[in-house]
Amino acid sequence: MIVAIDGPAGTGKSSTSKAVAAQLGLSYLDTGAQYRAITWWMVSNGIDIDDPSAIAAAAGKPEIVSGTDPEGPAITVDGVDVAAPIRTPEVSSKVSAVSAVPEVRARITELQRSIAASAEQGIVVEGRDIGTTVLPDADLKIFLTASPEARAARRSGELKGSDVHSTREALIKRDAADSSRKTSPLAKADDAVEVDTTELTLAQVIECVVTLVEEKRAGK
C-alpha cells in the first residue's frame, strides 16, 4: 500500500502523514526533508546556490539516508544527523532554488522511489510531486490544501515567535516557486482526493485520511 500525500507548506502534511503511518503500521517518508538535507549540504560546502550548474555538478556527492519510522523519522547526510539543522531559516530560504535544479530532483526522486519500493508493510510518502512525478502509480493519492491565512497561523505557531504576516508572505512566495518550476512542479494529480484542512483540526484531518486509506485497502 503506497499512499502519496501532496500539498503546499502549512497544510498539515507532515503531522498528518506521520500520524496516519503510525496508526496503520506503515512506513513514512518526508521527502521535503531530503530536499532540505541536500540544500543543507550545498550551503555547508560553499556551493553557490545562485548557480544551478554548480548545484547540478554537486548533486550526486552527498550520501542521504532517510529513516522511515513515523515515530522518529531520522535523516543523515554523510553519516551526520541533520534533523535539526535542515529546519533553520537559512535552509528554508534556499531549498526552493536547490529543489528546482533537474539533477537534484532526479537524484532525490530515484532515492524516494527505492525507499517506497522496499517498504514491505507499505508507506506514506509526503511531498509536493509524489502523486504526479515520484509515485504516479501510488494506490492512494491525497492533496491537502488550506487557505494561506490558516497555513500561516499554523506555521508561525510551529516557529515560535515568528510573525504571521511575514510567514504568510513567505508561504505564498514558496508556493509560487514550487508551482512554477519546470521540473516536477507542485500540482494536484488528476486522480488525487483533495482535502481542504482550513476548518479542520489535525485530529479530523488524520481521521479523514485514515478512513480514505482503509476504504482503499477494503477495495471500495
Short mmCIF file of C-alpha atoms in Angstrom, two decimals:
data_model
loop_
_atom_site.label_atom_id
_atom_site.label_comp_id
_atom_site.label_asym_id
_atom_site.label_seq_id
_atom_site.Cartn_x
_atom_site.Cartn_y
_atom_site.Cartn_z
CA MET A 1 0.00 0.00 0.00
CA ILE A 2 1.60 3.24 -1.15
CA VAL A 3 -0.10 6.45 -0.03
CA ALA A 4 1.04 9.72 -1.62
CA ILE A 5 0.21 12.91 0.28
CA ASP A 6 0.98 16.18 -1.50
CA GLY A 7 0.24 19.82 -0.90
CA PRO A 8 1.85 23.17 -0.13
CA ALA A 9 3.58 24.05 3.13
CA GLY A 10 1.46 24.54 6.23
CA THR A 11 -1.43 22.27 5.25
CA GLY A 12 -0.56 19.68 7.90
CA LYS A 13 1.17 17.20 5.57
CA SER A 14 3.93 16.09 7.92
CA SER A 15 1.85 15.83 11.09
CA THR A 16 -0.93 14.02 9.23
CA SER A 17 1.35 11.66 7.32
CA LYS A 18 3.33 10.64 10.40
CA ALA A 19 0.18 10.01 12.45
CA VAL A 20 -1.55 8.05 9.68
CA ALA A 21 1.54 5.89 9.10
CA ALA A 22 1.90 5.20 12.84
CA GLN A 23 -1.77 4.38 13.24
CA LEU A 24 -1.88 2.00 10.28
CA GLY A 25 1.52 0.35 10.77
CA LEU A 26 3.03 1.84 7.61
CA SER A 27 6.47 3.30 6.96
CA TYR A 28 6.77 7.07 6.50
CA LEU A 29 8.90 9.25 4.24
CA ASP A 30 9.25 13.03 4.48
CA THR A 31 10.53 13.91 1.01
CA GLY A 32 10.83 17.59 1.88
CA ALA A 33 13.45 16.68 4.48
CA GLN A 34 15.53 15.09 1.72
CA TYR A 35 15.50 18.31 -0.31
CA ARG A 36 16.34 20.25 2.85
CA ALA A 37 19.19 17.82 3.53
CA ILE A 38 20.79 18.27 0.13
CA THR A 39 20.29 22.05 0.47
CA TRP A 40 21.99 21.97 3.89
CA TRP A 41 24.90 20.06 2.35
CA MET A 42 25.23 22.59 -0.50
CA VAL A 43 25.25 25.52 1.95
CA SER A 44 27.70 23.76 4.31
CA ASN A 45 30.07 23.01 1.45
CA GLY A 46 30.07 26.51 -0.01
CA ILE A 47 28.19 25.66 -3.21
CA ASP A 48 26.81 28.81 -4.88
CA ILE A 49 23.03 28.48 -4.50
CA ASP A 50 22.55 31.07 -7.27
CA ASP A 51 24.43 28.89 -9.78
CA PRO A 52 22.27 25.97 -10.99
CA SER A 53 25.23 24.39 -12.83
CA ALA A 54 27.29 24.31 -9.61
CA ILE A 55 24.34 22.71 -7.79
CA ALA A 56 23.88 20.19 -10.61
CA ALA A 57 27.57 19.25 -10.56
CA ALA A 58 27.44 18.54 -6.81
CA ALA A 59 24.02 16.83 -6.70
CA GLY A 60 25.45 13.30 -6.62
CA LYS A 61 28.02 13.88 -3.88
CA PRO A 62 26.21 13.78 -0.52
CA GLU A 63 25.02 10.45 0.85
CA ILE A 64 21.49 10.97 2.17
CA VAL A 65 19.88 8.28 4.34
CA SER A 66 16.24 8.61 5.43
CA GLY A 67 14.76 6.63 8.30
CA THR A 68 11.13 5.59 7.74
CA ASP A 69 9.89 5.12 11.32
CA PRO A 70 6.92 7.50 11.72
CA GLU A 71 7.57 7.70 15.47
CA GLY A 72 11.04 9.13 14.87
CA PRO A 73 11.94 9.78 11.23
CA ALA A 74 15.72 10.22 11.12
CA ILE A 75 17.79 11.77 8.34
CA THR A 76 21.55 11.80 7.92
CA VAL A 77 23.93 13.31 5.38
CA ASP A 78 27.33 11.59 5.09
CA GLY A 79 26.61 9.98 8.45
CA VAL A 80 25.75 13.26 10.22
CA ASP A 81 22.35 13.66 11.90
CA VAL A 82 20.80 16.72 10.23
CA ALA A 83 17.23 16.51 11.59
CA ALA A 84 17.65 19.86 13.39
CA PRO A 85 19.96 21.88 11.08
CA ILE A 86 17.79 21.31 8.00
CA ARG A 87 14.95 23.26 9.67
CA THR A 88 16.85 26.55 10.01
CA PRO A 89 15.58 29.72 8.24
CA GLU A 90 18.74 29.72 6.10
CA VAL A 91 17.97 26.29 4.67
CA SER A 92 14.25 27.14 4.35
CA SER A 93 15.07 30.22 2.27
CA LYS A 94 17.29 28.29 -0.15
CA VAL A 95 15.51 24.94 -0.57
CA SER A 96 13.28 26.07 -3.46
CA ALA A 97 16.28 27.15 -5.54
CA VAL A 98 18.13 23.89 -4.95
CA SER A 99 14.98 21.78 -5.46
CA ALA A 100 14.34 23.40 -8.84
CA VAL A 101 17.58 22.01 -10.35
CA PRO A 102 16.67 18.97 -12.52
CA GLU A 103 19.75 16.98 -11.48
CA VAL A 104 18.80 17.38 -7.82
CA ARG A 105 15.23 16.26 -8.48
CA ALA A 106 16.41 13.25 -10.49
CA ARG A 107 18.77 12.20 -7.68
CA ILE A 108 16.22 12.62 -4.88
CA THR A 109 13.35 11.10 -6.90
CA GLU A 110 15.41 7.96 -7.51
CA LEU A 111 16.13 7.77 -3.76
CA GLN A 112 12.43 8.21 -2.92
CA ARG A 113 11.32 5.50 -5.36
CA SER A 114 13.82 2.99 -3.97
CA ILE A 115 12.66 3.67 -0.39
CA ALA A 116 8.99 3.27 -1.36
CA ALA A 117 9.72 0.05 -3.28
CA SER A 118 11.49 -1.51 -0.29
CA ALA A 119 8.77 -0.69 2.28
CA GLU A 120 7.38 -4.16 2.98
CA GLN A 121 4.40 -3.06 5.07
CA GLY A 122 3.51 -0.15 2.79
CA ILE A 123 4.41 3.51 3.15
CA VAL A 124 3.01 7.02 3.43
CA VAL A 125 5.10 9.38 1.29
CA GLU A 126 4.55 13.11 1.65
CA GLY A 127 5.80 15.93 -0.52
CA ARG A 128 4.86 18.16 -3.41
CA ASP A 129 5.20 15.98 -6.52
CA ILE A 130 4.69 12.46 -5.16
CA GLY A 131 1.37 11.67 -6.85
CA THR A 132 2.32 13.38 -10.11
CA THR A 133 6.00 12.50 -10.61
CA VAL A 134 7.65 10.34 -7.97
CA LEU A 135 4.98 7.65 -7.46
CA PRO A 136 2.34 8.16 -10.16
CA ASP A 137 1.10 4.59 -9.57
CA ALA A 138 0.52 5.11 -5.82
CA ASP A 139 -2.51 3.19 -4.51
CA LEU A 140 -4.00 6.34 -2.98
CA LYS A 141 -3.21 9.98 -3.70
CA ILE A 142 -4.28 12.78 -1.38
CA PHE A 143 -3.80 16.51 -1.94
CA LEU A 144 -4.06 18.65 1.19
CA THR A 145 -4.98 22.32 0.84
CA ALA A 146 -5.76 25.19 3.23
CA SER A 147 -6.13 28.96 2.98
CA PRO A 148 -2.89 30.99 3.15
CA GLU A 149 -4.13 32.55 6.40
CA ALA A 150 -4.71 29.18 8.08
CA ARG A 151 -1.36 27.87 6.86
CA ALA A 152 0.49 30.96 8.07
CA ALA A 153 -1.13 30.72 11.50
CA ARG A 154 -0.09 27.06 11.81
CA ARG A 155 3.43 27.60 10.54
CA SER A 156 4.07 30.62 12.77
CA GLY A 157 2.72 28.56 15.67
CA GLU A 158 5.35 25.93 14.87
CA LEU A 159 8.07 28.57 14.54
CA LYS A 160 7.73 30.21 17.93
CA GLY A 161 7.92 33.98 17.84
CA SER A 162 7.54 34.36 14.06
CA ASP A 163 5.24 36.98 12.59
CA VAL A 164 2.07 35.62 10.94
CA HIS A 165 2.07 38.25 8.17
CA SER A 166 5.69 37.64 7.13
CA THR A 167 5.11 33.87 7.40
CA ARG A 168 2.10 34.18 5.07
CA GLU A 169 4.17 36.16 2.55
CA ALA A 170 6.96 33.57 2.70
CA LEU A 171 4.47 30.72 2.14
CA ILE A 172 2.91 32.45 -0.87
CA LYS A 173 6.38 33.06 -2.32
CA ARG A 174 7.31 29.40 -1.76
CA ASP A 175 4.05 28.25 -3.40
CA ALA A 176 4.79 30.37 -6.47
CA ALA A 177 8.34 28.98 -6.73
CA ASP A 178 7.22 25.38 -6.29
CA SER A 179 4.25 25.64 -8.66
CA SER A 180 6.14 27.38 -11.46
CA ARG A 181 9.35 25.36 -11.61
CA LYS A 182 9.87 23.48 -14.86
CA THR A 183 10.77 20.13 -13.29
CA SER A 184 8.08 18.37 -11.24
CA PRO A 185 6.10 21.41 -10.09
CA LEU A 186 3.75 21.33 -7.10
CA ALA A 187 0.49 20.11 -8.62
CA LYS A 188 -2.53 18.02 -7.76
CA ALA A 189 -2.66 14.68 -9.57
CA ASP A 190 -5.81 14.16 -11.65
CA ASP A 191 -6.77 11.14 -9.56
CA ALA A 192 -5.94 12.66 -6.15
CA VAL A 193 -8.54 13.18 -3.42
CA GLU A 194 -8.45 16.83 -2.31
CA VAL A 195 -8.85 17.51 1.41
CA ASP A 196 -9.24 21.16 2.49
CA THR A 197 -7.86 21.39 6.02
CA THR A 198 -8.67 25.09 6.63
CA GLU A 199 -11.55 24.42 9.02
CA LEU A 200 -10.35 21.05 10.32
CA THR A 201 -8.36 20.18 13.41
CA LEU A 202 -5.32 17.97 12.96
CA ALA A 203 -7.23 15.06 14.54
CA GLN A 204 -10.02 15.50 11.99
CA VAL A 205 -7.58 15.56 9.08
CA ILE A 206 -5.87 12.39 10.37
CA GLU A 207 -9.24 10.66 10.78
CA CYS A 208 -10.27 11.65 7.26
CA VAL A 209 -7.05 10.30 5.70
CA VAL A 210 -7.12 7.07 7.75
CA THR A 211 -10.68 6.48 6.52
CA LEU A 212 -9.60 7.04 2.90
CA VAL A 213 -6.72 4.56 3.31
CA GLU A 214 -8.92 1.94 4.97
CA GLU A 215 -11.54 2.26 2.23
CA LYS A 216 -8.85 1.80 -0.38
CA ARG A 217 -7.50 -1.25 1.44
CA ALA A 218 -11.01 -2.71 1.53
CA GLY A 219 -11.31 -2.21 -2.21
CA LYS A 220 -14.13 0.33 -2.06
#
